[in-house]
CSV table of C-alpha atoms in Angstrom, one decimal:
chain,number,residue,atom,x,y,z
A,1,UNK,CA,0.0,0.0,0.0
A,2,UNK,CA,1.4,3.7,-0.2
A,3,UNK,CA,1.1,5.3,2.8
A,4,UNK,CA,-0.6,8.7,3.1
A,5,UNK,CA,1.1,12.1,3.3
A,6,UNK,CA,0.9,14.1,7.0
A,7,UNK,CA,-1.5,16.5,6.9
A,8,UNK,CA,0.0,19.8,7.9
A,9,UNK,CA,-2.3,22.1,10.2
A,10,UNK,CA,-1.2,25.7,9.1
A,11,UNK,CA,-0.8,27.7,12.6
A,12,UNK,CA,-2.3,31.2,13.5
A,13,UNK,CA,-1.0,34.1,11.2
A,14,UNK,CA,-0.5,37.0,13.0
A,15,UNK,CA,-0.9,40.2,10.8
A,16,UNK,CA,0.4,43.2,12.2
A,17,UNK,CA,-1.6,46.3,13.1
A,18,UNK,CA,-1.9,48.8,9.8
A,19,UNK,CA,0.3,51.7,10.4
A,20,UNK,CA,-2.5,53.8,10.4
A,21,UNK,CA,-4.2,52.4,13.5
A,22,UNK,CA,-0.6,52.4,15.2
A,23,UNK,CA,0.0,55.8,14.7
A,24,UNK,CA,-3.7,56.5,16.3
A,25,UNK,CA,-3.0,54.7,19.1
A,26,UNK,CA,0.5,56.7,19.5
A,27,UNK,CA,-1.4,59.8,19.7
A,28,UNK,CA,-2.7,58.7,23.3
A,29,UNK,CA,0.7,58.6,24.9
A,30,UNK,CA,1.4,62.1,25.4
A,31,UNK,CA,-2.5,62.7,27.3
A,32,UNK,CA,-1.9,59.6,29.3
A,33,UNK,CA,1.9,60.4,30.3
A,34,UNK,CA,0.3,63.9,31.4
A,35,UNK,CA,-2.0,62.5,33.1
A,36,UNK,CA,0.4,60.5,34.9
A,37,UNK,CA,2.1,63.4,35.7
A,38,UNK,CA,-0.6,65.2,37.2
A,39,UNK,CA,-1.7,62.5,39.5
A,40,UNK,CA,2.0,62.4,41.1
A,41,UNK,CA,1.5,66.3,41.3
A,42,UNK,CA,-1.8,66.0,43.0
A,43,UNK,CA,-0.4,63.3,45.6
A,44,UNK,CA,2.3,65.5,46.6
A,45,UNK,CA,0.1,68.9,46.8
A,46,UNK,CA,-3.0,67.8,48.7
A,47,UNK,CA,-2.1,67.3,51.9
A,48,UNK,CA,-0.5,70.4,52.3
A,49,UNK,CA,-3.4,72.0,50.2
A,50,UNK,CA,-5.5,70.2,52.8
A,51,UNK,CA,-3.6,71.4,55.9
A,52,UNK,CA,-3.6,74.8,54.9
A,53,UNK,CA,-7.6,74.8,54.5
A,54,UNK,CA,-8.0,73.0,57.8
A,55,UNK,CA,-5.5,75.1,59.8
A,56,UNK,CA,-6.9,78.2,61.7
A,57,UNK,CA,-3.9,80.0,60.4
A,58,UNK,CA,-5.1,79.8,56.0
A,59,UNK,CA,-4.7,83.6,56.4
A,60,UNK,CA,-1.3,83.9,58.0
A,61,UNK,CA,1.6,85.2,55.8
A,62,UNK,CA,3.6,82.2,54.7
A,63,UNK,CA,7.1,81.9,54.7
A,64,UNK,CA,9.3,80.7,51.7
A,65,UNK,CA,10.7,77.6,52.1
A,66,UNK,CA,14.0,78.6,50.7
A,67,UNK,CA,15.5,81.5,52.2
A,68,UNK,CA,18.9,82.9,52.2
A,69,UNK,CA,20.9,84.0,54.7
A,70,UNK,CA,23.8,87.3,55.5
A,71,UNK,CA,26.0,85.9,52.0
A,72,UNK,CA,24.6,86.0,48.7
A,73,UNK,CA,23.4,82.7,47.8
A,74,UNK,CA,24.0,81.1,51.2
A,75,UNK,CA,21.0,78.9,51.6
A,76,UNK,CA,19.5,78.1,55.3
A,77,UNK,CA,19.9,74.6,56.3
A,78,UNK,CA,17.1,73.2,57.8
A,79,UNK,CA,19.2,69.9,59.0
A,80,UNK,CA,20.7,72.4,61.7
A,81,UNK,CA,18.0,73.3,64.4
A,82,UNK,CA,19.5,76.7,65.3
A,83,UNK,CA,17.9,77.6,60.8
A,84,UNK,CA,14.1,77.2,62.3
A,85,UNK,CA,14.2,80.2,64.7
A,86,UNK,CA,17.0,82.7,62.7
A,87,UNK,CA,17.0,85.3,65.7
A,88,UNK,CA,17.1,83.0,68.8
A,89,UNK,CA,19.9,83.3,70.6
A,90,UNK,CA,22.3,80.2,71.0
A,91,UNK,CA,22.0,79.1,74.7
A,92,UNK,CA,24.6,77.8,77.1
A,93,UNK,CA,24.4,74.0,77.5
A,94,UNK,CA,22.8,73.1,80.7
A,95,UNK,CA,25.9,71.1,82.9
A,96,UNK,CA,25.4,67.5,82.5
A,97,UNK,CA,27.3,63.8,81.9
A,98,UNK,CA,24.2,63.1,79.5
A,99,UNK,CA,24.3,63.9,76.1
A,100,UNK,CA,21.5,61.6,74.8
A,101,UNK,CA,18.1,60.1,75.9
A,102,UNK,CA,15.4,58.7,73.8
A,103,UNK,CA,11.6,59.1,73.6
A,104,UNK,CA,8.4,57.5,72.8
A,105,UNK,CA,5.2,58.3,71.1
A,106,UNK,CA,2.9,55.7,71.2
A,107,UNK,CA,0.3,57.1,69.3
A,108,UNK,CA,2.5,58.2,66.0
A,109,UNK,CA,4.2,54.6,66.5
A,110,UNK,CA,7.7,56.6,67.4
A,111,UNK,CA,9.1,53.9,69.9
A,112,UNK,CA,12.6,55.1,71.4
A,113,UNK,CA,13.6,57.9,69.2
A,114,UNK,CA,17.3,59.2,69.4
A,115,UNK,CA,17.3,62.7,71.2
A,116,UNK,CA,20.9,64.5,71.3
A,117,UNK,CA,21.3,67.6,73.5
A,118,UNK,CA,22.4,70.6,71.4
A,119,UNK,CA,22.9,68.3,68.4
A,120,UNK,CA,23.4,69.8,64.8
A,121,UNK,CA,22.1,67.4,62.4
A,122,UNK,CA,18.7,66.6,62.4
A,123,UNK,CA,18.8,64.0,59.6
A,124,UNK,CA,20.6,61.8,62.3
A,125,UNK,CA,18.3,62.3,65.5
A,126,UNK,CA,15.7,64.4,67.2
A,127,UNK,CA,17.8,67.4,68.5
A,128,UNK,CA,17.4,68.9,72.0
A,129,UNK,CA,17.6,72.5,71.9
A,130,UNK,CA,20.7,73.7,73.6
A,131,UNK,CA,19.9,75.8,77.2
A,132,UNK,CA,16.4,74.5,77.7
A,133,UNK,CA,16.0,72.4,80.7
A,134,UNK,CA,16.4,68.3,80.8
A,135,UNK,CA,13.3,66.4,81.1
A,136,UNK,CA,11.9,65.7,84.7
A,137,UNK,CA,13.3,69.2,85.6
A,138,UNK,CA,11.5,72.5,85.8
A,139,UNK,CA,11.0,74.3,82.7
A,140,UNK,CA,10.5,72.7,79.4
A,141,UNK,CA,13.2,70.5,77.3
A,142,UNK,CA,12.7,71.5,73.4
A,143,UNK,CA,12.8,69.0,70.8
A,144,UNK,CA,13.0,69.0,67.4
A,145,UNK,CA,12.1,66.9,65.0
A,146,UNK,CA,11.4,67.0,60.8
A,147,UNK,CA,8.7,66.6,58.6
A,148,UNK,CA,8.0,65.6,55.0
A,149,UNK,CA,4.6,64.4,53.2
A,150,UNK,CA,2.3,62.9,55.7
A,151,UNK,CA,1.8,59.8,52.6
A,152,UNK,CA,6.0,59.6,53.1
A,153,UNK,CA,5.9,58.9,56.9
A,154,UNK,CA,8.3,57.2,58.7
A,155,UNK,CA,8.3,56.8,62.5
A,156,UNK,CA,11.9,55.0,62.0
A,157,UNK,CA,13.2,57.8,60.1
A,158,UNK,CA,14.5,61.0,61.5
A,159,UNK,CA,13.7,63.3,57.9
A,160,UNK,CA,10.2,62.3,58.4
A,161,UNK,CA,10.0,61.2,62.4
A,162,UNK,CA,7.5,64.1,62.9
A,163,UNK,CA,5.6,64.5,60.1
A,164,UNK,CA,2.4,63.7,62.0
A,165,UNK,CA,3.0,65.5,65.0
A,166,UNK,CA,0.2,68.3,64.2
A,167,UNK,CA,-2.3,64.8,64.8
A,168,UNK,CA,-1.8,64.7,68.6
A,169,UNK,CA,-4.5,66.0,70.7
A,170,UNK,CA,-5.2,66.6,74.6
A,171,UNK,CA,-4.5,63.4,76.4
A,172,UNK,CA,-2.2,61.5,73.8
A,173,UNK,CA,1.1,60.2,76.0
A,174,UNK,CA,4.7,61.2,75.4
A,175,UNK,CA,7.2,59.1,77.0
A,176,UNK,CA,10.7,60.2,77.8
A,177,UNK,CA,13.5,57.9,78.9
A,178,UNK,CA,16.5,60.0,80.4
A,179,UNK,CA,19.0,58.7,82.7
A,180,UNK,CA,17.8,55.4,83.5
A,181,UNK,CA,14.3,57.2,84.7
A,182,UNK,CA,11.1,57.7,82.4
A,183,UNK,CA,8.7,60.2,82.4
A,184,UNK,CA,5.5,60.6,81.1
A,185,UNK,CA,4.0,63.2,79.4
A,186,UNK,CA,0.5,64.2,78.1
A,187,UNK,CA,0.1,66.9,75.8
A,188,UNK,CA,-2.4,69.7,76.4
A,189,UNK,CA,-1.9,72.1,73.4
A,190,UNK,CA,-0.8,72.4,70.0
A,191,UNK,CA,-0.2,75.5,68.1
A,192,UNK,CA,2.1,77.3,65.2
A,193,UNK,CA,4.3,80.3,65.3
A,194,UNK,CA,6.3,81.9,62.6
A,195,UNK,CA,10.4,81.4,62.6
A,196,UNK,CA,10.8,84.8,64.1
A,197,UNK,CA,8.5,83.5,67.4
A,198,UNK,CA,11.0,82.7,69.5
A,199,UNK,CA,9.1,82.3,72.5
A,200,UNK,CA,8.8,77.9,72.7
A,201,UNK,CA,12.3,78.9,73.8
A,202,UNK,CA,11.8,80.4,77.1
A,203,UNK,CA,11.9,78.6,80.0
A,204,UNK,CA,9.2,78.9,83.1
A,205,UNK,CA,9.9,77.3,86.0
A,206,UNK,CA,7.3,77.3,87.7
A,207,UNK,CA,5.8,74.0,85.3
A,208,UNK,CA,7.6,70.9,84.4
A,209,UNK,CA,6.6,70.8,80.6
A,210,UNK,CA,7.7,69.0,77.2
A,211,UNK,CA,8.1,71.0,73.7
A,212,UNK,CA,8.1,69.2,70.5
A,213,UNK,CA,8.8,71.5,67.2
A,214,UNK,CA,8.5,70.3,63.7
A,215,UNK,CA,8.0,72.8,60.4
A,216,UNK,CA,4.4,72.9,58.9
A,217,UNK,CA,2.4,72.3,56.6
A,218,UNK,CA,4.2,68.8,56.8
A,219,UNK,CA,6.8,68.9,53.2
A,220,UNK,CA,7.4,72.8,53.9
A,221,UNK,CA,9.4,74.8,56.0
A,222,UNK,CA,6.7,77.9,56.2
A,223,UNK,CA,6.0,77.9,60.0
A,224,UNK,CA,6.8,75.6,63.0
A,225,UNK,CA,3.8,73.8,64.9
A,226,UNK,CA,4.7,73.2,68.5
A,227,UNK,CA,3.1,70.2,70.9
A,228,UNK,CA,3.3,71.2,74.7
A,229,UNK,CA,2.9,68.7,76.8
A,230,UNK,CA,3.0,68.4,80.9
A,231,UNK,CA,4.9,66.2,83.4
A,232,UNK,CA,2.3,64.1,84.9
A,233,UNK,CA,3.7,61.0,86.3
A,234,UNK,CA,7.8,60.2,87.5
């Protein structure tokens, strides 16, 4: 017998796309990329948009983010606390074999933050403000701490660390480790100066209180919003 030739199953022919329908399509690219571009633009200027509307202070004169300072050109750096408040004066160091301590914020999920007293570089810790008192004693230590886009927080970070510092209310604990000893802290006010408000600085003695600075909106260096909080427990 003769035996029978395969039969060959011809496979899918794939035509391409006329170049006039390409070319259509092409024409998209440009609306969709700016498109893209302004949904980045919108996630990076709402919150602040938002804060501003929300914040008792929509009317206050802001504060350019990028200022210069005595030389031509020489721009502030915000890393170093002593760039938040330009005409504070720089305090004496208060006498002591301490020269860090850490704190806690339970509610912003900070859990034993790095604190340096009169400390220069804020991208490495939370800086203690040089001259104000320690914590447990009269008066009120100042801290300092940065901020960036709330969506960008970090509570293990120390360029974002207080970026949602302006979210504690009355009651919320603050717990301070110094020493060896920890106190506790409960804030009782929040508020927002300008840079030349140099008043969080002073020190009353007749209180044992707690400052914490960071620069508002959150992303922006216009003012600084400052969390008081009182000693309430040893």
């Amino acid at each position: 017998y003769i035996k029978a030739q395969p039969k060959i199953i011809p496979g899918p022919v794939f035509k391409p796309a006329p170049p006039a329908q390409v070319k259509k399509n092409s024409r998209y690219l440009p609306i969709l990329f700016f498109m893209a571009g302004i949904v980045f633009l919108a996630n990076a200027l709402l919150p602040i948009v938002s804060y501003e509307i929300k914040s008792q202070n929509f009317s206050q004169q802001l504060i350019s983010p990028v200022e210069v300072l005595g030389e031509t050109n020489a721009i502030v750096d915000y890393s170093q606390p002593r760039s938040w408040f330009p005409t504070a004066p720089e305090l004496p160091l208060t006498p002591s074999k301490i020269t860090h301590y850490t704190i806690s914020i339970p509610k912003l999920r900070i859990k034993d933050a790095l604190v340096t007293i009169g400390g220069d570089d804020l991208d490495k810790s939370l800086i203690h403000y040089g001259g104000t008192a320690n914590p447990g004693e009269a008066g009120s230590p100042v801290i300092f701490g940065h901020s960036i886009l709330p969506q960008f927080y970090s509570p293990n970070s120390y360029r974002a660390i207080f970026s949602l510092l302006p979210s504690l209310k009355s009651g919320d604990e603050i717990l301070v480790n110094f020493d060896g000893i920890t106190y506790k802290y409960v804030v009782y006010d929040y508020y927002e100066v300008l840079p030349d408000e140099i008043d969080i600085l002073e020190q009353r003695y007749n209180r044992k209180d707690l400052t914490l600075v960071t620069c508002v909106p959150p992303g922006t260096y216009w003012r600084r919003g400052i969390v008081k909080a009182k000693l309430v427990e040893i």
